[in-house]
Short mmCIF file of C-alpha atoms in Angstrom, two decimals:
data_model
loop_
_atom_site.label_atom_id
_atom_site.label_comp_id
_atom_site.label_asym_id
_atom_site.label_seq_id
_atom_site.Cartn_x
_atom_site.Cartn_y
_atom_site.Cartn_z
CA MET A 275 23.59 214.57 -85.89
CA ARG A 276 22.63 212.97 -82.18
CA PRO A 277 23.31 214.98 -79.19
CA ILE A 278 26.28 213.25 -77.22
CA SER A 279 25.55 213.19 -73.15
CA LEU A 280 27.64 215.25 -70.73
CA SER A 281 27.46 215.39 -67.63
CA ASN A 282 30.42 217.68 -66.67
CA VAL A 283 31.83 220.13 -69.04
CA GLU A 284 33.95 223.08 -69.42
CA VAL A 285 32.60 226.18 -69.77
CA THR A 286 34.30 228.50 -72.67
CA PRO A 287 33.75 231.87 -74.80
CA HIS A 288 32.98 229.72 -78.15
CA GLY A 289 30.92 226.98 -76.21
CA PHE A 290 32.14 223.26 -74.63
CA PRO A 291 35.08 222.32 -75.99
CA TYR A 292 34.35 220.32 -79.70
CA ASP A 293 31.34 221.42 -80.19
CA ARG A 294 29.80 221.65 -83.48
CA ARG A 295 33.62 221.42 -85.17
CA PHE A 296 32.45 219.91 -87.91
CA MET A 297 29.46 220.18 -90.43
CA LEU A 298 28.84 217.95 -93.29
CA PHE A 299 28.48 219.84 -97.21
CA LYS A 300 26.43 219.01 -100.13
CA VAL A 301 27.82 219.21 -103.79
CA MET A 302 26.24 220.93 -105.92
CA GLU A 303 27.82 220.72 -109.15
CA GLY A 304 26.68 222.96 -112.22
CA ASP A 305 27.64 225.40 -114.61
CA GLY A 306 31.36 224.01 -114.48
CA LYS A 307 31.00 225.32 -110.87
CA ARG A 308 31.05 223.06 -107.76
CA LYS A 309 28.51 224.93 -104.56
CA LEU A 310 28.57 223.72 -101.16
CA ARG A 311 25.59 223.53 -99.51
CA ARG A 312 25.24 223.61 -95.79
CA MET A 313 23.74 220.47 -94.66
CA THR A 314 21.18 220.56 -91.05
CA VAL A 315 18.28 218.70 -89.53
CA THR A 316 15.56 221.01 -91.56
CA ASN A 317 17.15 220.01 -95.02
CA THR A 318 18.33 216.67 -94.51
CA THR A 319 16.12 215.21 -92.01
CA GLU A 320 17.84 211.45 -92.01
CA MET A 321 20.92 213.29 -90.44
CA VAL A 322 19.44 212.41 -87.21
CA LEU A 323 20.28 208.10 -88.03
CA TYR A 324 23.64 209.21 -87.19
CA HIS A 325 24.78 209.28 -83.40
CA PRO A 326 28.45 209.85 -82.83
CA ARG A 327 30.44 209.38 -79.46
CA ILE A 328 33.32 210.93 -77.80
CA ASP A 329 36.48 209.63 -76.83
CA LEU A 330 37.88 212.50 -74.73
CA PRO A 331 41.68 212.82 -75.00
CA THR A 332 43.18 212.92 -71.51
CA ASN A 333 44.79 216.14 -71.92
CA GLN A 334 43.61 219.11 -74.31
CA ASN A 335 46.71 219.35 -75.70
CA ASP A 336 47.21 216.28 -76.45
CA GLY A 337 45.28 216.13 -79.55
CA ASN A 338 44.40 212.36 -79.04
CA GLY A 339 40.34 211.95 -78.60
CA THR A 340 38.39 210.72 -81.28
CA ILE A 341 34.51 211.07 -82.44
CA THR A 342 33.37 207.42 -83.73
CA VAL A 343 29.95 208.20 -85.89
CA GLU A 344 27.18 205.50 -86.19
CA TYR A 345 25.06 205.34 -88.85
CA CYS A 346 22.21 203.92 -87.90
CA PRO A 347 19.57 203.38 -90.96
CA PRO A 348 16.11 201.83 -90.54
CA GLY A 349 15.73 198.15 -90.78
CA GLY A 350 19.42 198.17 -92.29
CA LYS A 351 22.47 197.56 -90.80
CA SER A 352 24.32 200.12 -88.68
CA LYS A 353 28.14 201.17 -89.36
CA GLU A 354 30.70 203.35 -87.89
CA ILE A 355 33.70 205.54 -88.73
CA THR A 356 35.98 207.03 -86.32
CA MET A 357 38.48 210.49 -86.67
CA PRO A 358 40.62 212.60 -84.72
CA LEU A 359 38.65 215.50 -82.74
CA LYS A 360 41.59 217.75 -83.93
CA PRO A 361 42.54 216.57 -87.45
CA ASP A 362 46.00 217.80 -87.86
CA VAL A 363 44.91 220.30 -90.49
CA SER A 364 48.82 220.65 -92.58
CA THR A 365 47.97 218.93 -95.38
CA LEU A 366 44.12 219.51 -95.67
CA GLU A 367 42.77 221.13 -98.68
CA THR A 368 41.07 224.76 -97.32
CA VAL A 369 37.45 225.78 -98.58
CA ASP A 370 34.53 228.71 -97.65
CA THR A 371 31.91 228.08 -96.22
CA ALA A 372 29.13 229.61 -94.55
CA LEU A 373 25.95 228.77 -92.47
CA HIS A 374 23.25 231.92 -92.04
CA GLU A 375 25.13 233.77 -94.14
CA SER A 376 27.99 233.74 -91.68
CA PRO A 377 31.17 232.76 -93.67
CA ALA A 378 34.32 231.10 -92.05
CA LYS A 379 37.00 228.95 -93.67
CA ALA A 380 37.59 225.54 -93.18
CA TYR A 381 39.27 222.77 -93.95
CA ILE A 382 37.77 219.54 -96.37
CA MET A 383 38.55 216.44 -93.93
CA GLY A 384 39.87 214.02 -97.40
CA ASP A 385 38.49 211.49 -99.12
CA LYS A 386 38.05 208.72 -96.28
CA TYR A 387 34.98 210.65 -94.72
CA ASN A 388 34.24 211.77 -97.84
CA SER A 389 32.81 208.41 -99.28
CA TRP A 390 31.89 206.99 -96.21
CA PHE A 391 29.08 210.06 -95.71
CA SER A 392 28.52 210.05 -99.14
CA SER A 393 27.88 206.33 -99.45
CA ASN A 394 25.15 206.77 -96.76
CA PHE A 395 23.35 209.61 -98.20
CA GLY A 396 23.54 208.11 -102.03
CA TYR A 397 24.66 211.43 -103.63
CA PRO A 398 28.03 213.78 -103.02
CA VAL A 399 29.24 214.98 -99.25
CA VAL A 400 31.78 216.92 -98.25
CA LEU A 401 32.90 216.54 -94.14
CA VAL A 402 34.42 219.76 -93.35
CA TYR A 403 36.90 221.36 -90.12
CA LEU A 404 36.74 224.27 -88.87
CA GLY A 405 39.85 224.13 -86.96
CA PRO A 406 40.47 227.67 -85.30
CA HIS A 407 38.45 229.88 -87.40
CA LEU A 408 35.40 231.61 -86.16
CA ARG A 409 31.90 232.72 -87.92
CA ALA A 410 31.11 236.41 -87.37
CA LEU A 411 27.93 237.06 -85.47
CA ARG A 412 24.72 238.44 -87.26
CA GLY A 413 22.12 240.88 -86.05
CA ASN A 414 21.73 241.26 -82.97
CA LEU A 415 22.42 238.22 -81.06
CA SER A 416 25.91 239.81 -79.77
CA PRO A 417 26.05 240.28 -76.08
CA ASN A 418 27.22 243.70 -76.47
CA ALA A 419 23.53 244.67 -77.86
CA ALA A 420 21.93 242.64 -75.02
CA THR A 421 19.10 244.80 -73.49
CA LYS A 422 19.81 246.47 -70.63
CA GLY A 423 18.66 244.70 -66.82
CA SER A 424 16.82 243.95 -64.24
CA LYS A 425 16.53 242.07 -60.87
CA LYS A 426 17.15 239.00 -59.39
CA THR A 427 14.59 235.88 -58.48
CA TRP A 428 14.20 232.87 -58.61
CA LEU A 429 16.82 229.59 -57.62
CA SER A 430 17.00 226.57 -60.49
CA SER A 431 19.43 223.92 -61.29
CA VAL A 432 20.73 222.77 -64.06
CA THR A 433 19.18 219.35 -65.22
CA GLU A 434 19.47 216.62 -67.13
CA ASN A 435 22.48 215.21 -69.62
CA LEU A 436 24.09 218.19 -70.60
CA PRO A 437 23.51 217.54 -74.56
CA GLY A 438 26.87 218.37 -76.15
CA TRP A 439 26.84 218.90 -79.55
CA LEU A 440 30.91 219.25 -79.25
CA SER A 441 34.44 223.10 -78.97
CA ALA A 442 30.83 236.88 -75.50
CA ASP A 443 31.15 239.40 -74.79
CA VAL A 444 34.04 242.53 -74.55
CA GLY A 445 37.21 240.57 -73.68
CA HIS A 446 36.94 237.53 -76.01
CA GLU A 447 37.17 237.15 -79.59
CA GLU A 448 33.75 237.17 -80.74
CA GLY A 449 32.88 234.81 -82.96
CA ILE A 450 30.73 231.23 -82.94
CA THR A 451 31.72 227.75 -84.51
CA PHE A 452 29.42 225.81 -86.36
CA ALA A 453 26.24 226.08 -84.00
CA ASP A 454 23.27 227.75 -85.47
CA CYS A 455 23.48 231.26 -83.73
CA ALA A 456 25.12 231.23 -80.64
CA PRO A 457 27.78 228.56 -79.00
CA TYR A 458 24.54 227.89 -75.63
CA LEU A 459 21.24 227.52 -76.57
CA VAL A 460 18.88 227.06 -72.82
CA VAL A 461 16.21 225.69 -72.51
CA THR A 462 13.76 224.70 -69.43
CA GLU A 463 11.65 221.51 -68.57
CA GLU A 464 8.97 223.36 -67.38
CA SER A 465 8.42 224.97 -70.87
CA LEU A 466 9.09 221.23 -72.04
CA HIS A 467 5.99 220.28 -70.19
CA ASP A 468 4.09 222.64 -71.55
CA VAL A 469 4.38 220.94 -75.10
CA SER A 470 4.01 217.71 -74.22
CA ALA A 471 0.49 219.18 -73.10
CA ARG A 472 0.02 219.50 -76.29
CA LEU A 473 0.56 215.74 -77.36
CA PRO A 474 -1.69 212.89 -76.78
CA LYS A 475 -1.76 210.91 -73.12
CA GLY A 476 1.52 209.44 -72.43
CA VAL A 477 3.39 210.56 -75.71
CA GLY A 478 6.05 213.35 -74.56
CA MET A 479 8.18 215.80 -76.39
CA ASP A 480 11.70 214.75 -77.01
CA ILE A 481 14.25 217.51 -75.77
CA THR A 482 16.97 217.00 -77.67
CA LYS A 483 14.59 217.90 -81.01
CA PHE A 484 14.97 221.54 -79.47
CA ARG A 485 18.81 221.14 -79.56
CA PRO A 486 19.71 222.76 -76.23
CA ASN A 487 23.23 221.98 -74.58
CA ILE A 488 22.34 223.91 -71.03
CA VAL A 489 18.64 222.58 -69.86
CA VAL A 490 17.30 223.90 -66.42
CA SER A 491 14.93 223.33 -64.53
CA GLY A 492 12.77 225.21 -61.36
CA ALA A 493 11.48 228.08 -63.65
CA THR A 494 8.13 229.24 -61.83
CA ASP A 495 6.21 229.32 -65.01
CA CYS A 496 6.61 227.86 -68.78
CA TYR A 497 8.39 230.42 -71.09
CA GLU A 498 9.35 232.24 -68.43
CA GLU A 499 12.60 232.02 -69.88
CA ASP A 500 11.59 234.74 -72.88
CA PHE A 501 12.27 237.35 -70.54
CA TRP A 502 15.97 236.20 -69.00
CA GLY A 503 18.77 238.65 -69.60
CA GLY A 504 21.28 236.88 -67.45
CA LEU A 505 21.79 233.30 -65.71
CA LYS A 506 24.48 233.05 -63.01
CA ILE A 507 25.49 229.45 -62.71
CA ILE A 508 26.92 228.15 -59.06
CA ALA A 509 29.02 225.07 -58.87
CA ASN A 510 28.67 222.52 -56.15
CA ALA A 511 30.52 222.86 -53.09
CA ASN A 512 31.80 219.61 -53.15
CA GLU A 513 33.08 220.28 -57.11
CA ASP A 514 36.98 221.23 -57.35
CA THR A 515 36.84 224.99 -58.38
CA GLU A 516 38.49 227.87 -57.64
CA ASN A 517 36.14 230.20 -59.21
CA ASN A 518 32.88 228.30 -59.05
CA GLU A 519 30.46 231.08 -60.31
CA MET A 520 29.55 232.31 -63.94
CA GLU A 521 27.23 233.87 -65.91
CA LEU A 522 25.77 233.99 -69.20
CA ILE A 523 24.14 236.27 -71.25
CA LEU A 524 20.62 235.52 -72.96
CA THR A 525 20.73 237.44 -76.08
CA ASN A 526 17.72 236.77 -78.47
CA ASN A 527 15.18 233.53 -78.23
CA CYS A 528 15.51 230.88 -80.32
CA ALA A 529 12.93 230.58 -84.20
CA ARG A 530 12.21 227.06 -84.57
CA CYS A 531 11.79 225.25 -87.57
CA SER A 532 9.88 222.02 -89.13
CA SER A 533 13.06 219.94 -87.45
CA LEU A 534 10.82 219.97 -84.37
CA ASN A 535 8.57 217.43 -86.37
CA ILE A 536 11.31 214.74 -87.28
CA ASP A 537 10.52 210.69 -86.27
CA TYR A 538 14.13 210.85 -84.97
CA ALA A 539 13.85 206.13 -85.71
CA THR A 540 12.90 207.12 -89.65
CA GLY A 541 14.94 210.39 -89.91
CA LYS A 542 11.83 211.42 -91.86
CA ILE A 543 8.45 213.71 -90.16
CA ALA A 544 6.70 211.51 -88.29
CA THR A 545 3.40 210.42 -89.38
CA ASP A 546 1.72 211.23 -86.13
CA GLU A 547 0.95 213.74 -83.92
CA THR A 548 4.57 214.17 -82.67
CA GLY A 549 4.89 215.91 -86.37
CA THR A 550 2.57 218.28 -86.03
CA VAL A 551 4.54 220.05 -82.89
CA LEU A 552 5.61 223.51 -85.20
CA LYS A 553 2.12 223.56 -86.03
CA LYS A 554 0.67 223.24 -82.38
CA LEU A 555 3.07 225.81 -81.24
CA MET A 556 2.54 228.45 -83.99
CA LYS A 557 -0.74 229.02 -82.11
CA ASP A 558 0.85 231.24 -79.50
CA ARG A 559 4.31 230.93 -79.68
CA ARG A 560 5.27 233.41 -82.46
CA VAL A 561 5.85 235.96 -79.70
CA ASP A 562 9.10 237.04 -81.42
CA THR A 563 8.40 240.59 -83.51
CA GLY A 564 11.78 239.96 -84.93
CA GLN A 565 10.45 236.42 -86.35
CA LYS A 566 6.87 236.90 -86.20
CA TRP A 567 6.26 233.65 -88.37
CA SER A 568 8.60 231.17 -86.08
CA PRO A 569 7.14 230.38 -82.84
CA VAL A 570 10.33 230.17 -80.29
CA PHE A 571 11.88 228.02 -77.73
CA GLY A 572 14.66 228.94 -75.37
CA ARG A 573 16.83 231.32 -75.87
CA TYR A 574 20.49 232.16 -77.23
CA SER A 575 23.25 232.47 -75.08
CA PHE A 576 26.84 233.53 -74.44
CA LEU A 577 29.67 233.56 -71.69
CA LYS A 578 30.08 236.67 -70.21
CA ALA A 579 33.64 237.57 -70.02
CA ASP A 580 35.33 237.96 -66.73
CA GLY A 581 39.32 237.65 -66.64
CA LEU A 582 39.17 234.48 -65.20
CA PRO A 583 39.90 230.64 -66.50
CA ASN A 584 37.25 228.58 -68.07
CA ARG A 585 35.50 226.81 -65.88
CA ARG A 586 33.15 223.53 -65.38
CA ILE A 587 29.22 223.38 -65.09
CA SER A 588 27.60 219.64 -63.81
CA ILE A 589 24.46 218.87 -63.73
CA GLY A 590 22.74 219.40 -60.43
CA ASN A 591 24.63 223.13 -60.75
CA GLU A 592 22.75 225.95 -58.78
CA VAL A 593 21.21 228.91 -61.32
CA MET A 594 19.73 231.30 -60.34
CA VAL A 595 18.47 234.96 -62.93
CA CYS A 596 20.31 237.69 -62.47
CA LYS A 597 19.03 239.61 -65.02
CA ARG A 598 15.19 240.15 -66.42
CA ASN A 599 13.96 241.87 -69.75
CA LYS A 600 11.12 244.22 -68.95
CA GLU A 601 10.40 243.32 -72.50
CA ARG A 602 10.88 240.19 -74.67
CA THR A 603 13.57 240.22 -76.90
CA ALA A 604 13.61 240.59 -80.56
CA LEU A 605 15.63 238.22 -82.95
CA GLY A 606 17.02 240.72 -85.78
CA ASP A 607 18.53 239.73 -88.99
CA CYS A 608 20.41 236.23 -87.97
CA MET A 609 18.60 233.06 -90.26
CA PRO A 610 17.92 234.20 -93.89
CA ALA A 611 15.55 231.54 -95.78
CA ALA A 612 17.55 228.47 -96.97
#
C-alpha cells in the first residue's frame, strides 16, 4: 500500500507506532488445504492503488484510533473501508503467517474486511493483524551482529515528510513486525538525486518507491550511506523532550527488486523509462556481496537500546554519522526467493 506522511513521530525499538501491523495474504487452495501467500507490491503490483490514512488516538492506550484504506482503481470509482488501529483480538481467529520465512502468529480480521479486499482483487484474500507478536530477525540483520566502528563525520538533517507505514539492540525484545527485514529503512536525498539523473530530463524518481521511513539530506556524496554503521539523531532545541538524542544502528544494505518499476497511477509495471529503474541500477549498484544479483539502495536500521523512554523525531532534526564502516556490509540470508 501507499505510505502515510508524518512530520513528527515516536521512535520505538520495533518501528513507528502502528507501523506494518497489518498484512494481506492471498488464499491458495489445493490438495484440500488452505495456504496463505504473502502479498507484497513485488508479487501484487496493484497494491499501490490502496491509499491508507490514519486517525491517531489521543492516547495510545485508548485504542480508539482508526485506519481508513481507500481503493483508487484507475478510471474507476474509489471506495474505502475503516478499521481500528488496535483491534480487539479476543474473538479473532489466530493464524500462522510468514514473511521471508520468518514466522509469526497473527489474527484474521474477519469477513467484513476479507470480503472488501477480496472483491477488489478478484480472488480470496485475508487481512491479518499482528497484534503483540513479532517476527524473528534472519541472517545477520540483528544489531548485535553489526560491525564495529569508526569515527564521527558530517552533520545533516532528517528531511521530507517521514513516510510512516505504520508500530534492537540488547535490552529490548528482538524482533520485527511485518516490516521487510528491519523496523527502519534509512535513505538519503543525494542518492535519490542520482537515480533521478538516470531518468529523462524532467522526470524525477518517486522516493516512496524505495519505501523508506527515514529520509536524510546533506550527505557529501550519493551512496555514502553504504558505509554508515550508526546515526545519531538530535531533536530540535524547542521540542518538548527531556532526552533529545537517540542512535540508530545501521546493519545492512537494502537489496532492491522490480517494485521500483511500478507505475503508481496504474498499479502495473510502467511502460516508460520509469519502468526500467531496476535495470539502470543493476549497472553499478550491485555492490553487496551477500546479494550480488540485486542493486542496493538504503540501509536497514534499528534503534539502539539506551534504557531511556521512547523519544520522537521530526522533520528538520539534526543527524550525525557516528559510526562508519571501513567496508560495505554483506547482507546475509534474509530474503529467500518468493
